[in-house]
Amino acid sequence: MPSLLRALLPPVTTALALQAAAGLPSIATKSDRIYDLSGSLTFLAVGALSLYMPRIVGPVIPGVISILRGQGPKVLRHADWRQLVLTGAVAIWATRLGSYLFARVLQNGHDSRFDEIKTSPPKFAGAFFGQALWISLCLSPVILLNAVPPAVLSAAVPKLLLTDVLGLTIWAGGFACEVIADRQKSAWMKEKKEKLHDEDFMTRGLFSKSQFPNYFGEITLWTGIATVAAGILARQPVQLALGLSGSAGSILTTTALSYVSPAFAALLLTKVSGIPLSEEKYDKRYGHRKDYQEWKKNTPKLIPRFW
């Protein structure tokens, strides 16, 4: 277990530190503009740290100096392909979503999610702490996989596993769903501003199959990442490399630490900040309308119905 803690502690500490650095000026100025951007940048930083850290940990200072001198790519050449792909998948997702949300908040001038809490320093600080927790838990399968020495993965794990194919397929499907939903929503809002339609709420495209297809996509893509990581972490040599016994209990531990990622994403989006906030807002505005009631009644809340 100490090996697991050594793998998890630096990235988690980094996530907390970066969110504190973003949160302090935001709280002082009561501004929510950089909240989502800081989250995406923290995902990128923590993911990169988890990939580099096991290769520079001893000795630390020479390792850091080698990266500053431009020798960082040498570290990447020794990483296993799964470590590179999962870290890259997170980077692609974080860059895409972060830029999309940052552009949206710049366009709107504010984020309505924080209208009631950004005037309260404790509540606003809680939002940044919650974001650090979200980042740490969602990245847990990537952090653990990156903690495994590449030599162990090369020697003890087949080049391609069923869980690799399954997990990456799930990730690709989830990512595509989130991207398509966001683009459809953006196009709809643009058309509304240009007075090309007078619809008050989105019921087209993927939103005719699910009330929240973007959230479904996000939960799905983290499930894919967890599936790839869990399949590798369950291998006996990998367990031993992480200081575990390889028993059923330790395999259950690494599996749980992998799937805590989509589980926490699902909890956050369905019970805390995603669906509840959006649903409350739209129910207040349109809950009295029959067309809105029919859409809610006939459209699945989360899992799309394509039949």
Short mmCIF file of the C-alpha atoms (twelve columns), coordinates in Angstrom:
data_MODEL
# 
_entry.id   MODEL 
# 
loop_
_atom_site.group_PDB 
_atom_site.id 
_atom_site.type_symbol 
_atom_site.label_atom_id 
_atom_site.label_alt_id 
_atom_site.label_comp_id 
_atom_site.label_asym_id 
_atom_site.label_seq_id 
_atom_site.Cartn_x 
_atom_site.Cartn_y 
_atom_site.Cartn_z 
_atom_site.pdbx_PDB_model_num 
ATOM 1   C CA . MET A 1   0.000   0.000   0.000   1 
ATOM 2   C CA . PRO A 2   2.820   2.511   0.630   1 
ATOM 3   C CA . SER A 3   3.753   2.164   -3.073  1 
ATOM 4   C CA . LEU A 4   0.209   3.111   -4.038  1 
ATOM 5   C CA . LEU A 5   0.336   6.098   -1.729  1 
ATOM 6   C CA . ARG A 6   3.676   7.175   -3.192  1 
ATOM 7   C CA . ALA A 7   2.115   7.026   -6.638  1 
ATOM 8   C CA . LEU A 8   -1.037  8.933   -5.688  1 
ATOM 9   C CA . LEU A 9   0.239   11.542  -3.223  1 
ATOM 10  C CA . PRO A 10  2.315   13.858  -5.493  1 
ATOM 11  C CA . PRO A 11  -0.359  14.169  -8.229  1 
ATOM 12  C CA . VAL A 12  -3.120  14.732  -5.670  1 
ATOM 13  C CA . THR A 13  -1.020  17.346  -3.863  1 
ATOM 14  C CA . THR A 14  -0.310  19.039  -7.194  1 
ATOM 15  C CA . ALA A 15  -4.017  19.149  -8.039  1 
ATOM 16  C CA . LEU A 16  -4.803  20.764  -4.681  1 
ATOM 17  C CA . ALA A 17  -1.967  23.286  -5.042  1 
ATOM 18  C CA . LEU A 18  -2.942  24.330  -8.567  1 
ATOM 19  C CA . GLN A 19  -6.597  24.698  -7.651  1 
ATOM 20  C CA . ALA A 20  -5.627  26.773  -4.622  1 
ATOM 21  C CA . ALA A 21  -3.508  28.979  -6.892  1 
ATOM 22  C CA . ALA A 22  -6.481  29.478  -9.211  1 
ATOM 23  C CA . GLY A 23  -9.012  29.757  -6.423  1 
ATOM 24  C CA . LEU A 24  -7.416  32.479  -4.302  1 
ATOM 25  C CA . PRO A 25  -7.551  35.272  -6.924  1 
ATOM 26  C CA . SER A 26  -10.951 34.062  -8.140  1 
ATOM 27  C CA . ILE A 27  -12.376 34.239  -4.623  1 
ATOM 28  C CA . ALA A 28  -10.788 37.652  -4.027  1 
ATOM 29  C CA . THR A 29  -12.279 39.092  -7.221  1 
ATOM 30  C CA . LYS A 30  -15.536 37.068  -7.115  1 
ATOM 31  C CA . SER A 31  -14.784 35.914  -10.663 1 
ATOM 32  C CA . ASP A 32  -15.706 32.524  -12.129 1 
ATOM 33  C CA . ARG A 33  -14.032 33.054  -15.504 1 
ATOM 34  C CA . ILE A 34  -11.010 30.801  -14.997 1 
ATOM 35  C CA . TYR A 35  -12.728 28.018  -13.048 1 
ATOM 36  C CA . ASP A 36  -13.140 25.576  -15.939 1 
ATOM 37  C CA . LEU A 37  -9.896  26.651  -17.605 1 
ATOM 38  C CA . SER A 38  -7.962  26.025  -14.391 1 
ATOM 39  C CA . GLY A 39  -9.552  22.595  -14.148 1 
ATOM 40  C CA . SER A 40  -8.419  21.638  -17.641 1 
ATOM 41  C CA . LEU A 41  -4.898  22.952  -17.069 1 
ATOM 42  C CA . THR A 42  -4.727  20.988  -13.822 1 
ATOM 43  C CA . PHE A 43  -5.789  17.817  -15.642 1 
ATOM 44  C CA . LEU A 44  -2.969  18.398  -18.140 1 
ATOM 45  C CA . ALA A 45  -0.379  19.146  -15.449 1 
ATOM 46  C CA . VAL A 46  -1.279  16.230  -13.191 1 
ATOM 47  C CA . GLY A 47  -1.451  13.803  -16.112 1 
ATOM 48  C CA . ALA A 48  1.986   14.890  -17.337 1 
ATOM 49  C CA . LEU A 49  3.406   14.715  -13.813 1 
ATOM 50  C CA . SER A 50  2.130   11.166  -13.334 1 
ATOM 51  C CA . LEU A 51  3.825   10.134  -16.590 1 
ATOM 52  C CA . TYR A 52  7.173   11.753  -15.826 1 
ATOM 53  C CA . MET A 53  7.379   11.296  -12.061 1 
ATOM 54  C CA . PRO A 54  8.208   7.554   -11.852 1 
ATOM 55  C CA . ARG A 55  11.106  8.070   -14.269 1 
ATOM 56  C CA . ILE A 56  12.653  11.070  -12.479 1 
ATOM 57  C CA . VAL A 57  11.956  10.189  -8.880  1 
ATOM 58  C CA . GLY A 58  15.462  9.004   -8.223  1 
ATOM 59  C CA . PRO A 59  17.285  11.209  -8.086  1 
ATOM 60  C CA . VAL A 60  14.640  13.922  -8.373  1 
ATOM 61  C CA . ILE A 61  16.745  17.001  -9.036  1 
ATOM 62  C CA . PRO A 62  18.846  15.554  -11.886 1 
ATOM 63  C CA . GLY A 63  15.659  14.247  -13.438 1 
ATOM 64  C CA . VAL A 64  14.006  17.639  -13.351 1 
ATOM 65  C CA . ILE A 65  17.147  19.263  -14.760 1 
ATOM 66  C CA . SER A 66  17.187  16.761  -17.632 1 
ATOM 67  C CA . ILE A 67  13.629  17.760  -18.542 1 
ATOM 68  C CA . LEU A 68  14.496  21.451  -18.367 1 
ATOM 69  C CA . ARG A 69  17.387  20.760  -20.733 1 
ATOM 70  C CA . GLY A 70  15.021  19.306  -23.283 1 
ATOM 71  C CA . GLN A 71  15.586  15.630  -22.537 1 
ATOM 72  C CA . GLY A 72  11.970  15.044  -21.532 1 
ATOM 73  C CA . PRO A 73  11.119  13.233  -24.794 1 
ATOM 74  C CA . LYS A 74  13.649  10.540  -23.829 1 
ATOM 75  C CA . VAL A 75  11.453  9.768   -20.842 1 
ATOM 76  C CA . LEU A 76  8.440   9.367   -23.104 1 
ATOM 77  C CA . ARG A 77  10.270  6.982   -25.421 1 
ATOM 78  C CA . HIS A 78  10.600  4.533   -22.546 1 
ATOM 79  C CA . ALA A 79  6.921   4.675   -21.568 1 
ATOM 80  C CA . ASP A 80  4.536   1.867   -22.466 1 
ATOM 81  C CA . TRP A 81  2.088   2.636   -25.274 1 
ATOM 82  C CA . ARG A 82  -0.888  2.341   -22.918 1 
ATOM 83  C CA . GLN A 83  0.604   4.934   -20.581 1 
ATOM 84  C CA . LEU A 84  1.062   7.330   -23.486 1 
ATOM 85  C CA . VAL A 85  -2.365  6.655   -24.983 1 
ATOM 86  C CA . LEU A 86  -4.336  7.062   -21.740 1 
ATOM 87  C CA . THR A 87  -2.417  10.186  -20.733 1 
ATOM 88  C CA . GLY A 88  -2.929  11.524  -24.258 1 
ATOM 89  C CA . ALA A 89  -6.635  10.674  -24.197 1 
ATOM 90  C CA . VAL A 90  -7.047  12.711  -21.021 1 
ATOM 91  C CA . ALA A 91  -5.052  15.576  -22.554 1 
ATOM 92  C CA . ILE A 92  -7.226  15.597  -25.691 1 
ATOM 93  C CA . TRP A 93  -10.422 15.559  -23.641 1 
ATOM 94  C CA . ALA A 94  -9.239  18.238  -21.182 1 
ATOM 95  C CA . THR A 95  -8.010  20.554  -23.942 1 
ATOM 96  C CA . ARG A 96  -11.212 20.224  -25.948 1 
ATOM 97  C CA . LEU A 97  -13.612 20.624  -23.034 1 
ATOM 98  C CA . GLY A 98  -11.591 23.336  -21.315 1 
ATOM 99  C CA . SER A 99  -11.368 25.502  -24.419 1 
ATOM 100 C CA . TYR A 100 -15.084 24.984  -25.127 1 
ATOM 101 C CA . LEU A 101 -16.162 25.964  -21.607 1 
ATOM 102 C CA . PHE A 102 -13.721 28.879  -21.391 1 
ATOM 103 C CA . ALA A 103 -14.958 30.277  -24.707 1 
ATOM 104 C CA . ARG A 104 -18.534 29.925  -23.497 1 
ATOM 105 C CA . VAL A 105 -17.938 31.772  -20.232 1 
ATOM 106 C CA . LEU A 106 -16.101 34.555  -22.080 1 
ATOM 107 C CA . GLN A 107 -19.014 34.877  -24.473 1 
ATOM 108 C CA . ASN A 108 -21.638 34.898  -21.720 1 
ATOM 109 C CA . GLY A 109 -19.577 37.001  -19.318 1 
ATOM 110 C CA . HIS A 110 -20.172 34.665  -16.382 1 
ATOM 111 C CA . ASP A 111 -21.025 31.099  -15.380 1 
ATOM 112 C CA . SER A 112 -24.544 30.838  -13.985 1 
ATOM 113 C CA . ARG A 113 -23.544 27.860  -11.815 1 
ATOM 114 C CA . PHE A 114 -21.617 30.208  -9.543  1 
ATOM 115 C CA . ASP A 115 -24.002 33.151  -9.366  1 
ATOM 116 C CA . GLU A 116 -25.119 32.241  -5.850  1 
ATOM 117 C CA . ILE A 117 -21.847 30.968  -4.388  1 
ATOM 118 C CA . LYS A 118 -19.072 33.208  -5.729  1 
ATOM 119 C CA . THR A 119 -20.030 35.937  -3.262  1 
ATOM 120 C CA . SER A 120 -19.394 33.493  -0.396  1 
ATOM 121 C CA . PRO A 121 -15.653 32.770  0.012   1 
ATOM 122 C CA . PRO A 122 -16.166 29.448  1.869   1 
ATOM 123 C CA . LYS A 123 -18.611 28.134  -0.741  1 
ATOM 124 C CA . PHE A 124 -16.507 29.317  -3.671  1 
ATOM 125 C CA . ALA A 125 -13.398 27.789  -2.088  1 
ATOM 126 C CA . GLY A 126 -15.362 24.565  -1.734  1 
ATOM 127 C CA . ALA A 127 -15.981 24.582  -5.490  1 
ATOM 128 C CA . PHE A 128 -12.244 24.742  -6.211  1 
ATOM 129 C CA . PHE A 129 -11.528 22.047  -3.625  1 
ATOM 130 C CA . GLY A 130 -14.243 19.915  -5.196  1 
ATOM 131 C CA . GLN A 131 -12.626 20.404  -8.596  1 
ATOM 132 C CA . ALA A 132 -9.263  19.241  -7.213  1 
ATOM 133 C CA . LEU A 133 -10.986 16.158  -5.791  1 
ATOM 134 C CA . TRP A 134 -12.728 15.520  -9.124  1 
ATOM 135 C CA . ILE A 135 -9.435  15.749  -11.010 1 
ATOM 136 C CA . SER A 136 -7.626  13.461  -8.566  1 
ATOM 137 C CA . LEU A 137 -10.300 10.762  -8.568  1 
ATOM 138 C CA . CYS A 138 -10.918 10.837  -12.315 1 
ATOM 139 C CA . LEU A 139 -7.193  10.563  -12.994 1 
ATOM 140 C CA . SER A 140 -6.611  7.759   -10.472 1 
ATOM 141 C CA . PRO A 141 -6.513  4.940   -13.087 1 
ATOM 142 C CA . VAL A 142 -4.055  6.923   -15.229 1 
ATOM 143 C CA . ILE A 143 -1.881  7.803   -12.227 1 
ATOM 144 C CA . LEU A 144 -1.697  4.167   -11.118 1 
ATOM 145 C CA . LEU A 145 -0.959  2.875   -14.607 1 
ATOM 146 C CA . ASN A 146 1.786   5.460   -15.083 1 
ATOM 147 C CA . ALA A 147 3.347   4.362   -11.773 1 
ATOM 148 C CA . VAL A 148 4.099   0.906   -13.212 1 
ATOM 149 C CA . PRO A 149 7.646   0.590   -14.609 1 
ATOM 150 C CA . PRO A 150 7.429   0.302   -18.417 1 
ATOM 151 C CA . ALA A 151 9.839   -2.644  -18.319 1 
ATOM 152 C CA . VAL A 152 7.299   -4.600  -16.280 1 
ATOM 153 C CA . LEU A 153 4.537   -3.813  -18.755 1 
ATOM 154 C CA . SER A 154 6.712   -4.785  -21.721 1 
ATOM 155 C CA . ALA A 155 7.859   -8.058  -20.181 1 
ATOM 156 C CA . ALA A 156 4.740   -9.271  -18.413 1 
ATOM 157 C CA . VAL A 157 1.748   -7.917  -20.335 1 
ATOM 158 C CA . PRO A 158 0.730   -8.925  -23.885 1 
ATOM 159 C CA . LYS A 159 0.974   -6.165  -26.460 1 
ATOM 160 C CA . LEU A 160 -2.801  -6.028  -26.812 1 
ATOM 161 C CA . LEU A 161 -5.505  -7.170  -24.415 1 
ATOM 162 C CA . LEU A 162 -9.248  -7.453  -24.829 1 
ATOM 163 C CA . THR A 163 -9.621  -4.767  -22.143 1 
ATOM 164 C CA . ASP A 164 -7.429  -2.442  -24.245 1 
ATOM 165 C CA . VAL A 165 -9.708  -2.771  -27.263 1 
ATOM 166 C CA . LEU A 166 -12.892 -2.600  -25.190 1 
ATOM 167 C CA . GLY A 167 -11.750 0.345   -23.087 1 
ATOM 168 C CA . LEU A 168 -10.469 2.455   -25.963 1 
ATOM 169 C CA . THR A 169 -13.638 1.771   -27.952 1 
ATOM 170 C CA . ILE A 170 -15.740 2.889   -24.985 1 
ATOM 171 C CA . TRP A 171 -13.590 6.014   -24.586 1 
ATOM 172 C CA . ALA A 172 -13.903 6.899   -28.275 1 
ATOM 173 C CA . GLY A 173 -17.685 6.471   -28.175 1 
ATOM 174 C CA . GLY A 174 -18.020 8.599   -25.051 1 
ATOM 175 C CA . PHE A 175 -15.728 11.318  -26.370 1 
ATOM 176 C CA . ALA A 176 -17.614 11.445  -29.675 1 
ATOM 177 C CA . CYS A 177 -20.940 11.676  -27.848 1 
ATOM 178 C CA . GLU A 178 -19.756 14.578  -25.687 1 
ATOM 179 C CA . VAL A 179 -18.215 16.472  -28.611 1 
ATOM 180 C CA . ILE A 180 -21.243 16.019  -30.881 1 
ATOM 181 C CA . ALA A 181 -23.656 17.060  -28.118 1 
ATOM 182 C CA . ASP A 182 -21.640 20.194  -27.310 1 
ATOM 183 C CA . ARG A 183 -21.384 21.163  -30.974 1 
ATOM 184 C CA . GLN A 184 -25.087 20.611  -31.553 1 
ATOM 185 C CA . LYS A 185 -25.895 22.747  -28.513 1 
ATOM 186 C CA . SER A 186 -23.519 25.510  -29.649 1 
ATOM 187 C CA . ALA A 187 -25.011 25.512  -33.156 1 
ATOM 188 C CA . TRP A 188 -28.521 25.653  -31.691 1 
ATOM 189 C CA . MET A 189 -27.628 28.609  -29.474 1 
ATOM 190 C CA . LYS A 190 -25.969 30.417  -32.394 1 
ATOM 191 C CA . GLU A 191 -29.079 29.930  -34.529 1 
ATOM 192 C CA . LYS A 192 -31.242 31.215  -31.695 1 
ATOM 193 C CA . LYS A 193 -29.182 34.401  -31.386 1 
ATOM 194 C CA . GLU A 194 -29.475 34.872  -35.136 1 
ATOM 195 C CA . LYS A 195 -33.252 34.408  -34.785 1 
ATOM 196 C CA . LEU A 196 -33.294 31.361  -37.065 1 
ATOM 197 C CA . HIS A 197 -35.615 29.609  -34.614 1 
ATOM 198 C CA . ASP A 198 -37.633 30.489  -31.526 1 
ATOM 199 C CA . GLU A 199 -37.122 27.268  -29.545 1 
ATOM 200 C CA . ASP A 200 -36.590 27.779  -25.817 1 
ATOM 201 C CA . PHE A 201 -34.927 24.456  -25.042 1 
ATOM 202 C CA . MET A 202 -32.903 21.963  -27.043 1 
ATOM 203 C CA . THR A 203 -34.693 18.848  -28.318 1 
ATOM 204 C CA . ARG A 204 -32.798 18.167  -31.549 1 
ATOM 205 C CA . GLY A 205 -30.037 15.726  -32.458 1 
ATOM 206 C CA . LEU A 206 -28.648 13.792  -29.528 1 
ATOM 207 C CA . PHE A 207 -30.901 15.798  -27.223 1 
ATOM 208 C CA . SER A 208 -33.838 13.926  -28.733 1 
ATOM 209 C CA . LYS A 209 -32.210 10.685  -27.550 1 
ATOM 210 C CA . SER A 210 -31.064 11.832  -24.111 1 
ATOM 211 C CA . GLN A 211 -31.770 14.901  -22.002 1 
ATOM 212 C CA . PHE A 212 -28.065 15.138  -21.118 1 
ATOM 213 C CA . PRO A 213 -26.033 13.356  -23.832 1 
ATOM 214 C CA . ASN A 214 -22.899 15.370  -23.034 1 
ATOM 215 C CA . TYR A 215 -22.889 14.083  -19.458 1 
ATOM 216 C CA . PHE A 216 -23.475 10.538  -20.681 1 
ATOM 217 C CA . GLY A 217 -20.467 10.944  -22.971 1 
ATOM 218 C CA . GLU A 218 -18.239 12.144  -20.147 1 
ATOM 219 C CA . ILE A 219 -19.164 9.280   -17.826 1 
ATOM 220 C CA . THR A 220 -18.645 6.832   -20.686 1 
ATOM 221 C CA . LEU A 221 -15.181 8.060   -21.645 1 
ATOM 222 C CA . TRP A 222 -13.940 7.752   -18.055 1 
ATOM 223 C CA . THR A 223 -15.379 4.227   -18.002 1 
ATOM 224 C CA . GLY A 224 -13.238 3.424   -21.033 1 
ATOM 225 C CA . ILE A 225 -10.076 4.738   -19.388 1 
ATOM 226 C CA . ALA A 226 -10.848 2.777   -16.217 1 
ATOM 227 C CA . THR A 227 -11.387 -0.409  -18.240 1 
ATOM 228 C CA . VAL A 228 -7.972  -0.206  -19.907 1 
ATOM 229 C CA . ALA A 229 -6.206  0.563   -16.621 1 
ATOM 230 C CA . ALA A 230 -8.034  -2.070  -14.565 1 
ATOM 231 C CA . GLY A 231 -7.185  -4.792  -17.077 1 
ATOM 232 C CA . ILE A 232 -3.466  -4.010  -16.751 1 
ATOM 233 C CA . LEU A 233 -3.398  -3.380  -13.007 1 
ATOM 234 C CA . ALA A 234 -4.977  -6.781  -12.312 1 
ATOM 235 C CA . ARG A 235 -1.942  -8.596  -13.759 1 
ATOM 236 C CA . GLN A 236 0.226   -10.359 -11.171 1 
ATOM 237 C CA . PRO A 237 3.600   -8.809  -12.166 1 
ATOM 238 C CA . VAL A 238 2.012   -5.354  -12.227 1 
ATOM 239 C CA . GLN A 239 0.541   -5.932  -8.782  1 
ATOM 240 C CA . LEU A 240 3.962   -6.904  -7.440  1 
ATOM 241 C CA . ALA A 241 5.567   -3.868  -9.078  1 
ATOM 242 C CA . LEU A 242 3.111   -1.661  -7.173  1 
ATOM 243 C CA . GLY A 243 4.013   -3.358  -3.898  1 
ATOM 244 C CA . LEU A 244 0.817   -5.398  -3.742  1 
ATOM 245 C CA . SER A 245 0.428   -9.101  -3.089  1 
ATOM 246 C CA . GLY A 246 -1.526  -9.959  -6.211  1 
ATOM 247 C CA . SER A 247 -4.270  -11.505 -4.100  1 
ATOM 248 C CA . ALA A 248 -7.949  -11.174 -4.901  1 
ATOM 249 C CA . GLY A 249 -8.134  -8.367  -2.356  1 
ATOM 250 C CA . SER A 250 -5.348  -6.321  -3.933  1 
ATOM 251 C CA . ILE A 251 -6.785  -6.863  -7.418  1 
ATOM 252 C CA . LEU A 252 -10.116 -5.628  -6.080  1 
ATOM 253 C CA . THR A 253 -8.292  -2.582  -4.666  1 
ATOM 254 C CA . THR A 254 -6.731  -1.567  -7.989  1 
ATOM 255 C CA . THR A 255 -9.987  -2.269  -9.820  1 
ATOM 256 C CA . ALA A 256 -11.878 -0.077  -7.361  1 
ATOM 257 C CA . LEU A 257 -9.269  2.689   -7.680  1 
ATOM 258 C CA . SER A 258 -9.705  2.516   -11.455 1 
ATOM 259 C CA . TYR A 259 -13.488 2.565   -11.535 1 
ATOM 260 C CA . VAL A 260 -13.768 5.242   -8.854  1 
ATOM 261 C CA . SER A 261 -13.073 7.544   -11.819 1 
ATOM 262 C CA . PRO A 262 -16.336 7.006   -13.757 1 
ATOM 263 C CA . ALA A 263 -18.223 6.376   -10.519 1 
ATOM 264 C CA . PHE A 264 -17.293 9.790   -9.128  1 
ATOM 265 C CA . ALA A 265 -17.952 11.462  -12.488 1 
ATOM 266 C CA . ALA A 266 -21.417 9.869   -12.517 1 
ATOM 267 C CA . LEU A 267 -22.083 10.935  -8.924  1 
ATOM 268 C CA . LEU A 268 -20.986 14.496  -9.609  1 
ATOM 269 C CA . LEU A 269 -22.934 14.874  -12.844 1 
ATOM 270 C CA . THR A 270 -26.147 13.124  -11.803 1 
ATOM 271 C CA . LYS A 271 -26.437 14.110  -8.136  1 
ATOM 272 C CA . VAL A 272 -24.407 17.254  -7.450  1 
ATOM 273 C CA . SER A 273 -23.515 19.836  -10.095 1 
ATOM 274 C CA . GLY A 274 -24.541 18.613  -13.520 1 
ATOM 275 C CA . ILE A 275 -28.074 17.376  -14.025 1 
ATOM 276 C CA . PRO A 276 -29.568 18.746  -10.764 1 
ATOM 277 C CA . LEU A 277 -28.519 22.350  -11.476 1 
ATOM 278 C CA . SER A 278 -29.585 22.251  -15.131 1 
ATOM 279 C CA . GLU A 279 -32.852 20.501  -14.371 1 
ATOM 280 C CA . GLU A 280 -33.749 22.943  -11.611 1 
ATOM 281 C CA . LYS A 281 -33.112 25.900  -13.918 1 
ATOM 282 C CA . TYR A 282 -35.145 24.542  -16.832 1 
ATOM 283 C CA . ASP A 283 -37.957 23.211  -14.650 1 
ATOM 284 C CA . LYS A 284 -38.448 26.697  -13.207 1 
ATOM 285 C CA . ARG A 285 -38.548 28.263  -16.660 1 
ATOM 286 C CA . TYR A 286 -40.512 25.720  -18.667 1 
ATOM 287 C CA . GLY A 287 -41.980 23.226  -16.214 1 
ATOM 288 C CA . HIS A 288 -45.496 24.540  -16.867 1 
ATOM 289 C CA . ARG A 289 -45.280 23.927  -20.619 1 
ATOM 290 C CA . LYS A 290 -46.718 20.766  -22.168 1 
ATOM 291 C CA . ASP A 291 -44.014 20.478  -24.836 1 
ATOM 292 C CA . TYR A 292 -41.328 20.551  -22.146 1 
ATOM 293 C CA . GLN A 293 -43.207 18.007  -20.039 1 
ATOM 294 C CA . GLU A 294 -43.585 15.718  -23.068 1 
ATOM 295 C CA . TRP A 295 -39.888 15.972  -23.901 1 
ATOM 296 C CA . LYS A 296 -38.922 15.094  -20.326 1 
ATOM 297 C CA . LYS A 297 -41.423 12.246  -20.221 1 
ATOM 298 C CA . ASN A 298 -40.403 10.678  -23.538 1 
ATOM 299 C CA . THR A 299 -36.636 11.306  -23.498 1 
ATOM 300 C CA . PRO A 300 -34.306 9.271   -21.258 1 
ATOM 301 C CA . LYS A 301 -32.536 11.448  -18.728 1 
ATOM 302 C CA . LEU A 302 -29.022 10.089  -19.281 1 
ATOM 303 C CA . ILE A 303 -28.561 6.895   -21.336 1 
ATOM 304 C CA . PRO A 304 -29.534 7.637   -24.965 1 
ATOM 305 C CA . ARG A 305 -32.303 5.628   -26.590 1 
ATOM 306 C CA . PHE A 306 -31.527 5.134   -30.268 1 
ATOM 307 C CA . TRP A 307 -34.406 2.796   -31.041 1 
# 
